Coordinates of C-alpha atoms in Angstrom, one line a residue:
X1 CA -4.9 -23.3 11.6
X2 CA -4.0 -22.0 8.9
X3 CA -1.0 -23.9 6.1
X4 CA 2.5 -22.0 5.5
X5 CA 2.7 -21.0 2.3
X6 CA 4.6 -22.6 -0.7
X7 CA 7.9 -21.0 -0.9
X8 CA 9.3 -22.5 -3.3
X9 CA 6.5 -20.4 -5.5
X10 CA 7.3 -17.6 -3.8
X11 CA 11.3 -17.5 -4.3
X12 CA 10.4 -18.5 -8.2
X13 CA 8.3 -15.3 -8.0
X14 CA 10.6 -13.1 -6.1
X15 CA 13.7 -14.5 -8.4
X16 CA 11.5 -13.1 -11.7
X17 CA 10.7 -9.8 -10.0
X18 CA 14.3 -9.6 -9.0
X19 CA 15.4 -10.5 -12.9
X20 CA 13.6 -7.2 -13.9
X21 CA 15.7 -4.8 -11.2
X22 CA 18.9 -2.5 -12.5
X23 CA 21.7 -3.6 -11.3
X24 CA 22.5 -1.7 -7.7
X25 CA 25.1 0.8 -7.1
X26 CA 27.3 0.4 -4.4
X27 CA 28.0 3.8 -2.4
X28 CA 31.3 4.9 -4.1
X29 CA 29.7 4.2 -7.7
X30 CA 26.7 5.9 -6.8
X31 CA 28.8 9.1 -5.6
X32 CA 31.0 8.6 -9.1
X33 CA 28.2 8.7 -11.2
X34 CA 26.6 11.4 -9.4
X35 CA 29.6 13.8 -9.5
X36 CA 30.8 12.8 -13.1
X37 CA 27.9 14.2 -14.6
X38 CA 26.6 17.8 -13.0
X39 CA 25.1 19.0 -15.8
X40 CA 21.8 17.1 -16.2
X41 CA 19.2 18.2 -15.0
X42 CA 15.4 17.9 -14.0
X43 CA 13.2 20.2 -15.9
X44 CA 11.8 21.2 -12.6
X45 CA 14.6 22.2 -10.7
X46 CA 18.0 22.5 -12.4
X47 CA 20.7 20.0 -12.5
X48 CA 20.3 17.0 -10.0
X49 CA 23.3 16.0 -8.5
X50 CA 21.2 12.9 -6.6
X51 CA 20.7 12.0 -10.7
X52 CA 21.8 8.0 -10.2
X53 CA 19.9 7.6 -6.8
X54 CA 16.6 9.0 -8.1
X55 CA 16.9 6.7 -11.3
X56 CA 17.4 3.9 -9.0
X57 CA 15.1 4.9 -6.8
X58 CA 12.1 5.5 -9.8
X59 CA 13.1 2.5 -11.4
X60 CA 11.8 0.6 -8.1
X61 CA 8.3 2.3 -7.7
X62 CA 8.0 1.6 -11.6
X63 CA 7.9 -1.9 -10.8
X64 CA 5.6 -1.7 -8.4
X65 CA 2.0 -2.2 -9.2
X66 CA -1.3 -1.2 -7.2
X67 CA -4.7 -3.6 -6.5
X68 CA -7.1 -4.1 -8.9
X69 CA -10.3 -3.7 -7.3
X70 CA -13.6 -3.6 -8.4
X71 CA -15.3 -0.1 -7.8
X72 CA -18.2 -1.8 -6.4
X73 CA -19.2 -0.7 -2.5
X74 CA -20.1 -3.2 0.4
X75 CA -21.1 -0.8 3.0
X76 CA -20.9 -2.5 6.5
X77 CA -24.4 -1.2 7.7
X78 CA -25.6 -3.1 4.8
X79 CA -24.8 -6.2 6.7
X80 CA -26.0 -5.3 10.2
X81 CA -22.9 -3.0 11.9
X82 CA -23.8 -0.3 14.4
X83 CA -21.9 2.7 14.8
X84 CA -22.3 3.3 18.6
X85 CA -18.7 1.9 19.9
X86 CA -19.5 -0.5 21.2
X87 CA -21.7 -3.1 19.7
X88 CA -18.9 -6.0 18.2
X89 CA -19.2 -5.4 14.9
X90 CA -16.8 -8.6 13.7
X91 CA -19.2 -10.7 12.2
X92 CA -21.0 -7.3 10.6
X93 CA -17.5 -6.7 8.7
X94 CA -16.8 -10.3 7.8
X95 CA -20.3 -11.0 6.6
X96 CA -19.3 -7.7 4.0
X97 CA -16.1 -8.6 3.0
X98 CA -17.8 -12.2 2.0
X99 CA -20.3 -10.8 0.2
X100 CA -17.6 -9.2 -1.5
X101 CA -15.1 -11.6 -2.4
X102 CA -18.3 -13.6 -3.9
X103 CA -19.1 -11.0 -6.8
X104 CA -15.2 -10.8 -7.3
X105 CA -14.1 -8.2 -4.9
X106 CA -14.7 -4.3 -4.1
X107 CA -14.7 -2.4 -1.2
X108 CA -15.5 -2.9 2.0
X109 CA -17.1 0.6 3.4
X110 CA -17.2 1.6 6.8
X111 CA -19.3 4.8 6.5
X112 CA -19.3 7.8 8.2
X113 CA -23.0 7.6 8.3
X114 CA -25.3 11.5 7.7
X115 CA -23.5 13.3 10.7
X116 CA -20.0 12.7 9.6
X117 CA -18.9 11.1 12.3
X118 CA -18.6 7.6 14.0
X119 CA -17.4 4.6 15.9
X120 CA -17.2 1.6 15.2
X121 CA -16.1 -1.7 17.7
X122 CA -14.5 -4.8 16.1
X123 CA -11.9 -7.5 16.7
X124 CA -10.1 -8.5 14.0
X125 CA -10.5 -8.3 10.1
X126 CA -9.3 -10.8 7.6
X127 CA -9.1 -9.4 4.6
X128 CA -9.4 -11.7 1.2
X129 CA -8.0 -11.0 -3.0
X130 CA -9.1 -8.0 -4.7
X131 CA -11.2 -6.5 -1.5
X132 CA -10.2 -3.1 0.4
X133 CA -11.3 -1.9 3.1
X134 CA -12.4 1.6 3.0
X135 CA -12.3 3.8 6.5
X136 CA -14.6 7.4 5.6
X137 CA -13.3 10.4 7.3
X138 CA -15.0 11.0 10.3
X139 CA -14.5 7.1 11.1
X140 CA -12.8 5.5 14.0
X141 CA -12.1 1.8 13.9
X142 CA -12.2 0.7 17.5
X143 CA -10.2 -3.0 18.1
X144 CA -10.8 -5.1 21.2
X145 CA -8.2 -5.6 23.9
X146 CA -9.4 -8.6 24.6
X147 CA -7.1 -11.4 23.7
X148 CA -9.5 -14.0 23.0
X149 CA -11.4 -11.9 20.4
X150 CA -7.9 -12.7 18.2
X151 CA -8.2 -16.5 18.3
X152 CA -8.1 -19.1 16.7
X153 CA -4.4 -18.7 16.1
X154 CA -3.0 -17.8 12.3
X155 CA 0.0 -18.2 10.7
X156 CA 2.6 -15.3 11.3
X157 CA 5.9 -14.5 12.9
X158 CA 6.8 -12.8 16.1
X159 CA 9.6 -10.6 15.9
X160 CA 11.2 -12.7 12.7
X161 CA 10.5 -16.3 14.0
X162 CA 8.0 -18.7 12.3
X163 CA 4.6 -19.8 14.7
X164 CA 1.1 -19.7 15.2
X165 CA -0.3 -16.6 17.2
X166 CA -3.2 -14.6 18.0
X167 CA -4.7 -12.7 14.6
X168 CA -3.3 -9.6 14.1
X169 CA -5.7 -7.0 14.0
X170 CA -6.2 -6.9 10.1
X171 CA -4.6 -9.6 8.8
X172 CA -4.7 -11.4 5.1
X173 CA -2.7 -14.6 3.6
X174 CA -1.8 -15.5 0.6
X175 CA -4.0 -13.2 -0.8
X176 CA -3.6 -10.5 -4.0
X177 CA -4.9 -7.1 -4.5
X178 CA -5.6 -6.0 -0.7
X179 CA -6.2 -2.2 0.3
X180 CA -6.8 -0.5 3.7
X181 CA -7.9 3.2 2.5
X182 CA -10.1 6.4 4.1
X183 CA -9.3 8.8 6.1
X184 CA -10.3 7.5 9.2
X185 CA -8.5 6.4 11.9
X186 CA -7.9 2.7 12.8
X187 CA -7.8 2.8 17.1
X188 CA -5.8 -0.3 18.4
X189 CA -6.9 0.7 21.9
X190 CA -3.7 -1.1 23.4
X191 CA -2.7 0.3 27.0
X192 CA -0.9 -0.4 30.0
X193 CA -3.7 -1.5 31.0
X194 CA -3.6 -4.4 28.8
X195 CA -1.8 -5.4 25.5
X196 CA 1.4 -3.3 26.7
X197 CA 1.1 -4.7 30.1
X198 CA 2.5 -7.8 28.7
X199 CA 5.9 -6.3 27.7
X200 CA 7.1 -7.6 31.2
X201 CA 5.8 -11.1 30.6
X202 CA 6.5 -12.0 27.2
X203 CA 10.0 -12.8 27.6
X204 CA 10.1 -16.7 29.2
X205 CA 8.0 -17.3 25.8
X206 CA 9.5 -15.9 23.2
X207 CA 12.9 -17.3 24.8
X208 CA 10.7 -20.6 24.4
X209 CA 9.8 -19.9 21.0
X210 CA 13.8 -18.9 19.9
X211 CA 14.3 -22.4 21.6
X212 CA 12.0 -24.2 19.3
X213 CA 13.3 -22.6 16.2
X214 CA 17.1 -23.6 17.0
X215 CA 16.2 -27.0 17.5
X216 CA 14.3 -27.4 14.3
X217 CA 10.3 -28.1 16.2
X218 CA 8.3 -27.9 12.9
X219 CA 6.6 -24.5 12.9
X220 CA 2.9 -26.4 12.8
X221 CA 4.2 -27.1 16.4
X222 CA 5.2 -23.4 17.8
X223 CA 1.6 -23.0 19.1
X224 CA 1.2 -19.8 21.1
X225 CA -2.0 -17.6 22.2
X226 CA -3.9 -18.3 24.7
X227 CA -2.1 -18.5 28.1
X228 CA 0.6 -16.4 26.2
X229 CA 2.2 -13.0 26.1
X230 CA 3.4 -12.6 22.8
X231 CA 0.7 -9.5 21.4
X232 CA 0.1 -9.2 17.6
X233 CA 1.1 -6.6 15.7
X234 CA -1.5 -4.7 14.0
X235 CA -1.8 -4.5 10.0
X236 CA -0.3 -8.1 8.4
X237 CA -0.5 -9.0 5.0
X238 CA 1.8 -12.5 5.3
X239 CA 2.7 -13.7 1.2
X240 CA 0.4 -11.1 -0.5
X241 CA 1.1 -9.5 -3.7
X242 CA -0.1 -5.9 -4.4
X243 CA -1.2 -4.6 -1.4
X244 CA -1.8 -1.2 -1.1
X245 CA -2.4 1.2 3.0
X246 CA -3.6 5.2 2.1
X247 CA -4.6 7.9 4.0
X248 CA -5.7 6.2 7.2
X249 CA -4.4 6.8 11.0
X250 CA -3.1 3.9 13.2
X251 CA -2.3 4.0 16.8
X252 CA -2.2 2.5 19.7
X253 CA -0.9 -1.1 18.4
X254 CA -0.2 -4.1 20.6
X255 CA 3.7 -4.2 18.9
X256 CA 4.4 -3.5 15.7
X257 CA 1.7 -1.1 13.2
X258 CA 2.3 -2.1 10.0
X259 CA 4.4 -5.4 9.1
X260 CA 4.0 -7.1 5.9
X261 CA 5.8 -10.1 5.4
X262 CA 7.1 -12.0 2.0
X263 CA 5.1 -9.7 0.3
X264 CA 5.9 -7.8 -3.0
X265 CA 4.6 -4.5 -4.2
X266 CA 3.7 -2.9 -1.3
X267 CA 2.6 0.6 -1.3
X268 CA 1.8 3.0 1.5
X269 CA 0.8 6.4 1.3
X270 CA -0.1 9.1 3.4
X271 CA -0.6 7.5 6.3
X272 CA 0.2 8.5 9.7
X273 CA 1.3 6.0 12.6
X274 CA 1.0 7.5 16.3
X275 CA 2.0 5.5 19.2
X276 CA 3.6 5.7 22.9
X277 CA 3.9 1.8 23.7
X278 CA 7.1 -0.4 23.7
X279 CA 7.7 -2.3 20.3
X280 CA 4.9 0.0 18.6
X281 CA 7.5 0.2 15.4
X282 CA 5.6 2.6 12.8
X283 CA 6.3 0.2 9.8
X284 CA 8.3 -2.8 9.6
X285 CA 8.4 -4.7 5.9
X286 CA 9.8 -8.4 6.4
X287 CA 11.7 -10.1 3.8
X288 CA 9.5 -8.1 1.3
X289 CA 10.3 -7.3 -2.5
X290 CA 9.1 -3.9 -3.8
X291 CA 8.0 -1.5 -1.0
X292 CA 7.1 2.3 -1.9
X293 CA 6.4 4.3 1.8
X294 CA 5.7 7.4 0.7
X295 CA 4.3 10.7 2.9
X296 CA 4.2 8.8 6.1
X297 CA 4.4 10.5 9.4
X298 CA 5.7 8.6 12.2
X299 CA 5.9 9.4 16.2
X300 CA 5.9 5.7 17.5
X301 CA 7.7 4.4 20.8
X302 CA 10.6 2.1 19.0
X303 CA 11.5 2.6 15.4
X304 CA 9.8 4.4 13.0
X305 CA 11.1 2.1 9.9
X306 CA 12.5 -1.1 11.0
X307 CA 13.4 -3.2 7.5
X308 CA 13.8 -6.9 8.5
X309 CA 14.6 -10.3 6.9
X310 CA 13.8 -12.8 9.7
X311 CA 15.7 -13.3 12.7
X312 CA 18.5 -16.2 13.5
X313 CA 17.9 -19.5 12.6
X314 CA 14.6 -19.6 11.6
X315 CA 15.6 -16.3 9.3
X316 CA 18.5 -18.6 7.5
X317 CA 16.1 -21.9 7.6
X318 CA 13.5 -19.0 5.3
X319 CA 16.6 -17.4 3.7
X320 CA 14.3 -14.3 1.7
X321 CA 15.7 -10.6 1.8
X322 CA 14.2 -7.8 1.8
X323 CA 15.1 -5.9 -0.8
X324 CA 13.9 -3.1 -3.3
X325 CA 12.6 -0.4 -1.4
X326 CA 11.8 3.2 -1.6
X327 CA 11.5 5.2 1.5
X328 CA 9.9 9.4 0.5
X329 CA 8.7 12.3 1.4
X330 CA 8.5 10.9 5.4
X331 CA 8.2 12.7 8.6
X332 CA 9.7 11.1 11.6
X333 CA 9.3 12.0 15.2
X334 CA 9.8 9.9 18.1
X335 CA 11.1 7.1 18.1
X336 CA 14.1 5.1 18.3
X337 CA 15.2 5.3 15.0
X338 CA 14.4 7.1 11.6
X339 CA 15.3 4.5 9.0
X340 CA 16.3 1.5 10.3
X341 CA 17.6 -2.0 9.1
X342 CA 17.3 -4.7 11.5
X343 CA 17.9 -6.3 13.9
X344 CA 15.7 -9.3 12.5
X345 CA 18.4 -9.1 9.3
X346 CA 19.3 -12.8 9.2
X347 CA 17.7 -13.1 5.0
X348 CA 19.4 -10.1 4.0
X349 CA 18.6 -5.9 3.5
X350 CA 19.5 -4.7 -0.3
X351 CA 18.9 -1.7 -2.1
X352 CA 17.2 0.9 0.1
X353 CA 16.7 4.5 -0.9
X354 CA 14.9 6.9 1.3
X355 CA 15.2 10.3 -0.2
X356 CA 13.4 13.8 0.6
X357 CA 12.9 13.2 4.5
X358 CA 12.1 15.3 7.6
X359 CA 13.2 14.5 11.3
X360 CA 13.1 16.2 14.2
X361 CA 12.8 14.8 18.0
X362 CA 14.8 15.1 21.1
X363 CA 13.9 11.6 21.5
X364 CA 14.7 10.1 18.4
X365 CA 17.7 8.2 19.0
X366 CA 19.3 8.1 15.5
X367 CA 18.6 9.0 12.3
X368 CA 20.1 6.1 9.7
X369 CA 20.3 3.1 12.6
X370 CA 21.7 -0.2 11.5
X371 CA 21.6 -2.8 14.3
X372 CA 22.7 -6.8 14.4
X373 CA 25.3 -9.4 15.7
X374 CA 26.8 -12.6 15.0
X375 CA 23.8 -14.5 15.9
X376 CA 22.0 -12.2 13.6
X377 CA 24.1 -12.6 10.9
X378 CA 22.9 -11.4 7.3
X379 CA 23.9 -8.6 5.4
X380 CA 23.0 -4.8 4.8
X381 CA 24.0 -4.0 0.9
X382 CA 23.3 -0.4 -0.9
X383 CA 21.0 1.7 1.7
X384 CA 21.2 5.4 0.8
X385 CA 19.7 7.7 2.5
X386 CA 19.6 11.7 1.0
X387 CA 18.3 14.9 1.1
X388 CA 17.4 14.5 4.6
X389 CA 16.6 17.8 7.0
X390 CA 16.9 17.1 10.5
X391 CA 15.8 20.1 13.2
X392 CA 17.3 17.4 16.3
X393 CA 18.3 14.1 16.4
X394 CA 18.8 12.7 20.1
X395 CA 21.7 10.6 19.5
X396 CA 24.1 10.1 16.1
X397 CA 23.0 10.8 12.2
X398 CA 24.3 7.3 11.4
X399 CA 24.6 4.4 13.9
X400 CA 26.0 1.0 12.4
X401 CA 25.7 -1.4 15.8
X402 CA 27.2 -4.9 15.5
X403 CA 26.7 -5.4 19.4
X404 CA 23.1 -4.7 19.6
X405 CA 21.2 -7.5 21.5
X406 CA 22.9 -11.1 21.9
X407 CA 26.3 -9.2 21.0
X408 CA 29.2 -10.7 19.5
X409 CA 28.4 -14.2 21.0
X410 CA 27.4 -16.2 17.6
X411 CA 29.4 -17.7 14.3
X412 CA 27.7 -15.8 11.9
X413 CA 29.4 -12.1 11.1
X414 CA 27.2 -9.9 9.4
X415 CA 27.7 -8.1 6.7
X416 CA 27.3 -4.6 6.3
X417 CA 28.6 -2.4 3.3
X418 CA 27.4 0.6 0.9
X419 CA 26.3 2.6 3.6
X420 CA 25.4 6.4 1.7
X421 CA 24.0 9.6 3.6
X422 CA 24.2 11.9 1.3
X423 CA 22.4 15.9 1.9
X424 CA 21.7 15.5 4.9
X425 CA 21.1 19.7 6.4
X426 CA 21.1 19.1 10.4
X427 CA 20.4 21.2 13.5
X428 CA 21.1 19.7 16.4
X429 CA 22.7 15.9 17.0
X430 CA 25.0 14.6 18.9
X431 CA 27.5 12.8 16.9
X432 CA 27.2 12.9 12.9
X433 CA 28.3 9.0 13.4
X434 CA 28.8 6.0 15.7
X435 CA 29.8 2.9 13.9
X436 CA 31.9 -0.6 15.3
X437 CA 32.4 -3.4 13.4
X438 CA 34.2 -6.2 15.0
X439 CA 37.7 -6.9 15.2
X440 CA 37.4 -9.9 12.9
X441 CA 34.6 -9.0 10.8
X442 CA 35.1 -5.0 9.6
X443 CA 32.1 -2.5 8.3
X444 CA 32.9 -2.4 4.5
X445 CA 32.2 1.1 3.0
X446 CA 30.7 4.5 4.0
X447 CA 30.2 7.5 2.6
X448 CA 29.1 11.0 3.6
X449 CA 28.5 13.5 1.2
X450 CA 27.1 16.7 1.7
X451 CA 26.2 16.7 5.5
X452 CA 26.0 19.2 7.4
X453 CA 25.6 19.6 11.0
X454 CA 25.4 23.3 12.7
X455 CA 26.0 22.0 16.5
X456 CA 27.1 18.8 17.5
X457 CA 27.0 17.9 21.4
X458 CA 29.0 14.9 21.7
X459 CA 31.6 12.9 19.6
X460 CA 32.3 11.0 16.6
X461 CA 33.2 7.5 17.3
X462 CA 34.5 4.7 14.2
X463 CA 36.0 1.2 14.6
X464 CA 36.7 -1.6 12.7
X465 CA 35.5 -0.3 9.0
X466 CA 37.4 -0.8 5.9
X467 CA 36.6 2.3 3.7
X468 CA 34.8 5.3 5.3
X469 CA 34.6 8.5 3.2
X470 CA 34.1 11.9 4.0
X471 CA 33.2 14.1 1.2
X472 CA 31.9 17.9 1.9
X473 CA 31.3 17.5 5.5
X474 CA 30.8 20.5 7.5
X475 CA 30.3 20.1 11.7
X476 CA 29.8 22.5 14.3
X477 CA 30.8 25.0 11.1
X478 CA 34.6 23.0 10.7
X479 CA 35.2 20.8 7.5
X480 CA 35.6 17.2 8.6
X481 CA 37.9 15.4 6.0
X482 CA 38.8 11.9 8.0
X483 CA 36.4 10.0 10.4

């Protein structure tokens, strides 16, 4: 088994990152500074009225750094992989990604081969500092469904708690400079006739493994696996610095696609995420420090972006937000929310800007979804979400839910405040906003500027928030002036 990082070395390394940030602005500073000054402009498209969210935003991906990796190729064949589907091509890929790390890293190839095509089987891939691996076009990535092919157990979390697990399906530790690159797609091969089958069995152990974490059982001791039903997730880079997913397809996870955890500057680009399953969230960064996503395309079966921070008392014994992160140029399908935050939320959500997005789905069931309770607890500070064009949304442009889950049955009221949607141009929804606070702990601010929605089926609903503003909102072709 692997050893839990030091995290003392990573809060003094998140704490300097942090020291370089501009300080935030909160939703009705942001809308101040935007509208005080409508003359500047972009050279490329006249005056920007988004001005002090797109400094924000730039300021973030400025920050964020890419691998350094050697140019230096490891072709798989090289070491004994066959591209027929089926041979296990594990050892093959670990042998290359050795070889690699011993000359000081480079990329890990798996070739298309002289036809342009192939497949390739494998369980899972540890990846090590400074080596990426680099899927061709033409290449398909084939995991195993068998369980046992992800053991010995690593260090990771299950849906925000602390334990030992099966491997996810590319997996690195404490590692810097990792890439996952190509064009090729990266097959998880999950089914109901296996990983998703255990949706209906995993909840006696994960109920076990809340258990342990409230009572304070050492996480060397929350041993899962074999002759358990909690699936991995599929791409985890758990403490890495630099890591950097491009180009490639994923599908077909066991649970979540893409989930790195206490890492800082993330990037990932171009990539598309395509799932039916339950829990196959599209990307879900964890208590992560710098995260660009950037020309993603999601149609997953749960959220598409699900930003999280740990989850109960194992997320306040961890106490690490999630925080500086830039959400662009996105296309979101199915799923059950667009941009989410939560409900794993317990370190903490700061300073989210997703700008220049695209959603359209019957089936996805809000666009801006913000979910947690009072056994969550946490906060949700400065998320701003703009220039947003929506054909359909299946339930309300902005859902703030502090019921979701375990309710209001805890002693820990979350926080939630600077909430901005600003430009967003909608079709079809059916409410522009659902949001309920509790009677003793209230939603702090909101603001809506610029939205427009040409038909909405269903109603508006507010409750317990402090300061929601309407500015410029147009629905079913009425101004709307008070929530």
């Amino acid at each position: 088994m692997s050893t839990p990082f030091d995290r003392r070395a990573f809060l003094r390394a998140s704490t300097a990152v942090a020291a370089l940030a501009a300080v935030p602005l909160t939703a009705a500073a942001a809308h101040a500074a935007t509208t005080a000054s409508p003359s500047t402009a972009r050279p490329d498209c006249g005056p920007n009225p988004d001005r002090a969210l797109d400094e924000a935003a730039d300021a973030i991906i400025r920050r964020i750094r890419r691998p350094r990796i050697p140019r230096r190729d490891f072709p798989v064949t090289r070491f004994g992989a066959v591209a027929d589907g089926t041979t296990d091509n594990t050892a093959a890929i670990a042998a290359a990604i050795e070889e690699a790390a011993r000359f000081g890293g480079g990329r890990v190839v798996i070739p298309a081969g002289p036809t342009g095509t192939a497949s390739y089987a494998t369980g899972p891939i540890h990846l090590k500092s400074r080596i990426e691996l680099h899927v061709e076009t033409g290449v398909t990535l084939l995991f195993s469904t068998d369980p046992n092919a992800y053991l010995p157990v690593v260090f990771s979390r299950w849906q925000g708690i602390e334990c030992y697990n099966y491997s996810p399906l590319i997996y690195a530790y404490g590692q810097t400079d990792v890439a996952i690159t190509g064009g090729g797609v990266l097959d998880g091969q999950a089914s109901t006739a296996n990983w998703w089958a255990w949706k209906s069995l995993e909840t006696p152990d994960f109920n076990q493994l809340v258990a342990q974490a409230d009572a304070g059982v050492p996480v060397s001791q929350r041993i899962y696996g074999a002759g358990y039903h909690l699936p991995p997730t599929f791409v985890e880079p758990y403490n890495c610095q630099r890591v950097l997913i491009q180009g490639v397809t994923f599908r077909n996870s066991p649970l979540w696609h893409l989930h790195p955890t206490l890492c800082s500057e993330v990037t990932i680009e171009g990539v598309t995420v395509n799932s039916t399953g339950p829990n196959t969230d599209g990307c879900d960064p964890e208590c992560c420090d710098g995260v660009l996503i950037d020309g993603v395309t999601f149609d997953v079966g749960d959220d598409c972006i699900a930003i999280k921070s740990g989850r109960n008392t194992d997320g306040r014994r961890i106490g690490v937000p999630s925080q500086n992160i830039v959400i662009q140029n996105c296309s979101f399908a199915a799923g059950h929310g667009g941009v989410t935050i939560g409900s794993e939320m317990t370190g903490g959500v700061k300073n989210v800007y997703g700008r220049d997005l695209t959603m359209n789905s019957p089936i996805l069931q809000s666009g801006h979804r913000l979910k947690t309770n009072s056994v969550r607890g946490g906060y949700i500070e400065n998320s701003n979400i703009y220039r947003v064009t929506a054909g359909q949304i299946g339930g309300p442009v902005l859902l703030i839910d502090f019921n979701y889950g375990e309710g209001n049955t805890g002693t820990f009221p979350p926080t939630v405040t600077g909430i901005t949607l600003k430009r967003w141009t909608v079709n079809t929804a059916v409410a522009g906003w659902t949001a309920a606070g509790y009677s003793t702990d209230h939603i702090g601010s909101i603001l809506l500027d610029d939205v427009t929605i040409t038909t909405m089926t269903g109603k508006n609903s507010s409750q317990y928030v402090d300061d929601f503003q309407l500015v410029d909102v147009t629905i079913n072709g009425q101004p709307v002036t008070t929530p």
